[in-house]
Coordinates of C-alpha atoms in Angstrom, one line a residue:
M1 CA -108.7 31.6 -48.2
C2 CA -106.3 31.9 -51.6
L3 CA -105.5 28.2 -51.5
N4 CA -109.3 27.3 -51.4
L5 CA -110.2 29.6 -54.2
K6 CA -106.7 27.9 -56.2
Q7 CA -108.3 24.5 -55.5
G8 CA -111.6 25.2 -56.5
Q9 CA -110.2 26.8 -59.9
T10 CA -108.4 23.8 -60.4
L11 CA -111.5 21.5 -59.5
R12 CA -113.7 23.5 -62.3
E13 CA -111.1 23.2 -64.6
K14 CA -110.5 19.0 -64.3
F15 CA -114.7 19.1 -64.7
A16 CA -114.7 21.9 -67.6
V17 CA -116.2 20.8 -71.1
Q18 CA -115.7 22.8 -74.2
K19 CA -119.1 23.8 -75.7
R20 CA -118.7 21.8 -78.8
E21 CA -118.5 18.8 -76.4
L22 CA -121.4 19.2 -74.8
P23 CA -124.0 17.5 -77.8
V24 CA -121.3 14.6 -78.4
L25 CA -121.9 13.7 -74.4
A26 CA -125.5 14.2 -74.7
I27 CA -125.6 11.7 -77.7
L28 CA -123.5 9.4 -75.6
G29 CA -126.1 10.0 -72.3
F30 CA -128.8 9.3 -74.8
L31 CA -127.1 6.2 -76.6
F32 CA -126.4 4.5 -73.2
A33 CA -130.1 5.5 -71.8
C34 CA -131.4 3.5 -75.0
C35 CA -129.5 0.4 -74.6
A36 CA -130.5 0.2 -71.0
L37 CA -134.0 0.9 -71.6
T38 CA -134.5 -1.2 -74.6
L39 CA -132.9 -4.4 -73.2
Y40 CA -134.5 -4.5 -70.1
A41 CA -137.6 -4.1 -71.8
A42 CA -136.8 -7.2 -73.7
F43 CA -136.5 -8.9 -70.6
N44 CA -140.5 -9.0 -70.7
Y45 CA -140.7 -10.6 -73.7
M46 CA -137.9 -13.3 -73.4
D47 CA -135.9 -15.0 -70.8
A48 CA -133.4 -12.8 -69.4
G49 CA -130.2 -15.0 -70.0
L50 CA -131.2 -15.1 -73.7
A51 CA -131.6 -11.7 -74.1
S52 CA -128.2 -11.0 -72.5
T53 CA -126.6 -13.3 -75.1
L54 CA -128.5 -11.5 -77.8
L55 CA -126.9 -8.4 -76.6
F56 CA -123.7 -9.5 -77.7
L57 CA -124.0 -9.2 -81.4
Y58 CA -122.7 -5.7 -80.7
P59 CA -119.1 -6.6 -81.9
L60 CA -120.5 -7.9 -85.2
E61 CA -122.2 -4.4 -85.3
V62 CA -119.4 -2.4 -84.3
A63 CA -117.2 -4.5 -87.0
I64 CA -119.7 -3.5 -89.6
I65 CA -119.8 0.1 -88.7
M66 CA -116.2 0.9 -88.6
A67 CA -116.3 -1.2 -92.2
I68 CA -119.0 0.9 -93.9
F69 CA -118.9 4.3 -92.6
F70 CA -115.0 4.8 -91.7
K71 CA -113.3 2.2 -94.5
E72 CA -112.1 0.1 -91.8
R73 CA -110.7 -3.2 -93.3
L74 CA -112.3 -6.3 -92.0
T75 CA -109.3 -8.9 -91.8
A76 CA -109.5 -12.1 -91.7
K77 CA -108.5 -12.5 -88.0
I78 CA -111.0 -10.1 -87.0
G79 CA -113.4 -12.1 -88.9
V80 CA -112.5 -15.3 -87.1
A81 CA -112.3 -13.5 -83.7
I82 CA -116.2 -12.6 -84.1
A83 CA -117.2 -16.1 -85.7
L84 CA -115.5 -17.5 -82.6
S85 CA -117.0 -15.0 -79.8
L86 CA -120.3 -15.5 -81.6
A87 CA -120.1 -18.9 -81.4
G88 CA -118.8 -19.1 -77.9
I89 CA -121.4 -16.8 -76.8
G90 CA -124.3 -18.9 -78.2
L91 CA -123.1 -22.1 -75.8
L92 CA -122.7 -20.1 -73.2
Y93 CA -126.4 -19.6 -73.2
R94 CA -128.3 -22.4 -71.1
G95 CA -131.7 -21.7 -71.5
G96 CA -134.4 -22.1 -74.7
V97 CA -134.7 -25.7 -73.9
G98 CA -138.3 -26.8 -75.2
G99 CA -138.4 -25.0 -78.5
A100 CA -140.7 -22.0 -77.8
A101 CA -140.8 -19.4 -80.1
L102 CA -138.8 -16.2 -79.7
S103 CA -141.1 -13.1 -79.3
T104 CA -140.5 -10.6 -82.8
V105 CA -140.7 -7.8 -80.2
G106 CA -137.8 -9.2 -77.7
L107 CA -135.9 -9.7 -80.7
I108 CA -136.6 -6.2 -81.9
L109 CA -135.7 -4.6 -78.4
V110 CA -132.7 -6.8 -78.2
F111 CA -131.4 -5.7 -81.6
L112 CA -131.8 -2.0 -81.1
S113 CA -130.2 -2.4 -77.7
S114 CA -127.1 -4.0 -79.1
L115 CA -127.1 -1.2 -82.1
T116 CA -127.2 1.4 -79.6
Y117 CA -124.2 0.2 -77.7
A118 CA -122.2 -0.5 -81.0
I119 CA -122.6 3.2 -81.9
Y120 CA -122.0 4.3 -78.4
I121 CA -118.9 2.5 -78.8
V122 CA -117.9 3.8 -82.4
V123 CA -118.8 7.5 -81.1
V124 CA -116.2 7.4 -78.0
N125 CA -113.7 6.1 -80.3
K126 CA -114.2 8.7 -83.2
A127 CA -115.3 11.8 -81.2
D128 CA -112.5 14.2 -80.7
L129 CA -113.2 14.6 -76.7
K130 CA -110.3 16.1 -74.7
M131 CA -111.0 14.4 -71.6
G132 CA -109.8 11.1 -69.4
S133 CA -112.3 8.4 -69.4
L134 CA -113.4 9.0 -65.6
K135 CA -114.9 12.3 -66.9
L136 CA -116.5 10.9 -70.0
T137 CA -118.4 8.5 -67.8
F138 CA -119.0 11.6 -65.5
Y139 CA -120.6 13.4 -68.0
V140 CA -122.2 10.2 -69.9
M141 CA -123.9 9.5 -66.6
I142 CA -125.3 12.5 -66.1
F143 CA -127.0 13.2 -69.3
C144 CA -127.8 9.7 -69.1
L145 CA -129.7 10.1 -65.8
L146 CA -131.6 13.1 -67.5
F147 CA -133.2 11.0 -70.4
L148 CA -134.1 8.2 -68.0
L149 CA -135.7 10.9 -65.9
L150 CA -137.5 12.2 -68.7
Y151 CA -138.4 9.0 -70.2
S152 CA -139.9 8.0 -67.0
V153 CA -141.6 11.2 -66.5
T154 CA -143.1 11.3 -69.9
F155 CA -143.8 7.2 -70.5
G156 CA -143.3 5.7 -67.1
S157 CA -144.9 6.0 -63.7
G158 CA -143.4 9.6 -62.9
F159 CA -140.4 10.3 -60.7
P160 CA -138.7 7.1 -59.4
P161 CA -139.5 6.5 -55.5
V162 CA -137.1 6.9 -52.6
L163 CA -135.4 3.6 -51.6
P164 CA -136.8 2.4 -48.3
T165 CA -134.3 0.8 -46.5
A166 CA -130.3 1.3 -46.5
S167 CA -129.5 -2.1 -47.8
A168 CA -131.8 -0.7 -51.3
W169 CA -129.2 2.0 -51.0
G170 CA -126.2 -0.2 -50.8
W171 CA -127.4 -2.5 -53.3
A172 CA -128.3 0.2 -56.1
F173 CA -125.0 2.2 -55.5
M174 CA -123.2 -1.4 -56.2
L175 CA -125.1 -1.8 -59.2
G176 CA -124.6 1.6 -60.5
F177 CA -120.5 1.6 -59.4
V178 CA -119.3 -1.9 -60.0
P179 CA -121.4 -2.9 -63.6
T180 CA -121.9 0.6 -64.5
V181 CA -119.6 3.2 -64.2
L182 CA -116.1 1.2 -63.6
S183 CA -117.4 -1.0 -66.9
L184 CA -117.7 2.3 -68.6
V185 CA -114.3 3.8 -67.5
F186 CA -112.5 0.5 -68.4
M187 CA -114.2 0.4 -71.9
A188 CA -113.6 4.2 -73.0
K189 CA -109.9 3.3 -71.9
A190 CA -109.6 0.0 -74.0
V191 CA -111.8 2.1 -76.8
K192 CA -109.0 4.7 -77.1
I193 CA -106.0 2.1 -76.8
V194 CA -107.0 -0.5 -79.2
G195 CA -110.2 0.6 -80.9
S196 CA -113.6 0.0 -81.4
T197 CA -113.4 -3.5 -82.6
P198 CA -111.2 -5.2 -80.7
T199 CA -113.0 -3.8 -77.5
A200 CA -116.3 -4.9 -78.4
I201 CA -114.9 -8.4 -79.2
M202 CA -113.2 -8.7 -76.4
G203 CA -116.7 -7.3 -74.6
G204 CA -117.5 -11.2 -75.1
L205 CA -115.7 -11.9 -71.9
E206 CA -118.7 -10.9 -70.0
P207 CA -120.9 -13.8 -70.4
L208 CA -117.6 -15.9 -69.9
T209 CA -117.4 -13.9 -66.4
A210 CA -121.0 -14.5 -65.3
V211 CA -120.6 -18.3 -66.1
V212 CA -117.6 -18.4 -64.1
I213 CA -118.9 -16.7 -60.9
G214 CA -122.1 -18.7 -61.2
V215 CA -120.3 -21.9 -61.3
C216 CA -117.6 -20.6 -58.3
I217 CA -119.6 -18.7 -56.2
F218 CA -123.4 -19.7 -56.7
G219 CA -122.7 -23.5 -57.2
E220 CA -123.8 -23.9 -60.9
T221 CA -123.2 -27.1 -62.8
L222 CA -120.1 -26.9 -65.2
T223 CA -121.1 -28.9 -68.3
T224 CA -119.6 -29.6 -71.3
R225 CA -121.2 -27.2 -73.5
L226 CA -120.2 -24.2 -71.0
V227 CA -116.6 -25.8 -71.4
L228 CA -116.9 -25.3 -75.2
G229 CA -118.2 -22.1 -74.8
I230 CA -115.6 -20.7 -72.6
I231 CA -112.8 -22.4 -74.6
L232 CA -114.1 -20.4 -78.1
V233 CA -114.4 -16.9 -76.6
L234 CA -111.0 -17.2 -75.0
A235 CA -110.0 -18.2 -78.8
S236 CA -111.5 -15.8 -79.9
V237 CA -109.4 -13.1 -77.5
V238 CA -106.2 -15.1 -78.5
V239 CA -106.7 -14.5 -82.1
L240 CA -107.3 -10.9 -81.6
T241 CA -104.2 -10.4 -79.4
I242 CA -101.9 -12.1 -81.9
K243 CA -103.6 -9.6 -84.3
K244 CA -102.4 -6.7 -82.3
K245 CA -99.0 -7.9 -81.4
H246 CA -98.3 -8.0 -85.4
A247 CA -100.2 -5.0 -86.6

């Protein structure tokens, strides 16, 4: 009985947060919910590949926010890394053939998505939260869920329906766990270790990963354009790594 009580107290201590931390966690949850909602809304106005590519403007936005509000110096190597990363991401985009005009609404939505994610990264870095990345992600996801439910009830179609099959539950779990929870945990750890700007720039590896998976697993064609994009993204990471070693 005493052992169980002690275990319960330990568990409460592990998940306990200070009152001053709750507003910050709520802000982070709100930012992540806004990022997801605006990105998925942009899919209604433009190709998903183009929207996902434009989302990776956020490293530049992080660097600008850090420079303007926190007086972080934009070194030449950071500038080169940003330029290489954005150039590589642009080459990794494989759609847009035909010269169709981009939707203004879609562009605004993607910009808002990338901006809210950039602010999220900066807040994680600068907020004085006395907790690990796993605990941080846990509370951010709770607040994110609350905001998404509020949005669904207020502006959407009410409460989301219950998934009908075990397979649907399994895919929903994988979608929530792998690209969301694991990604946020590792991102939070990276921000604390190397800072906001390097973490954001190295986030450019995400479209690179998508290309590699597409070629190796789904048999997509590896074109010269994709190879050049991969080289540029990897070069941006190398430049950033050299900077951190000699900093």
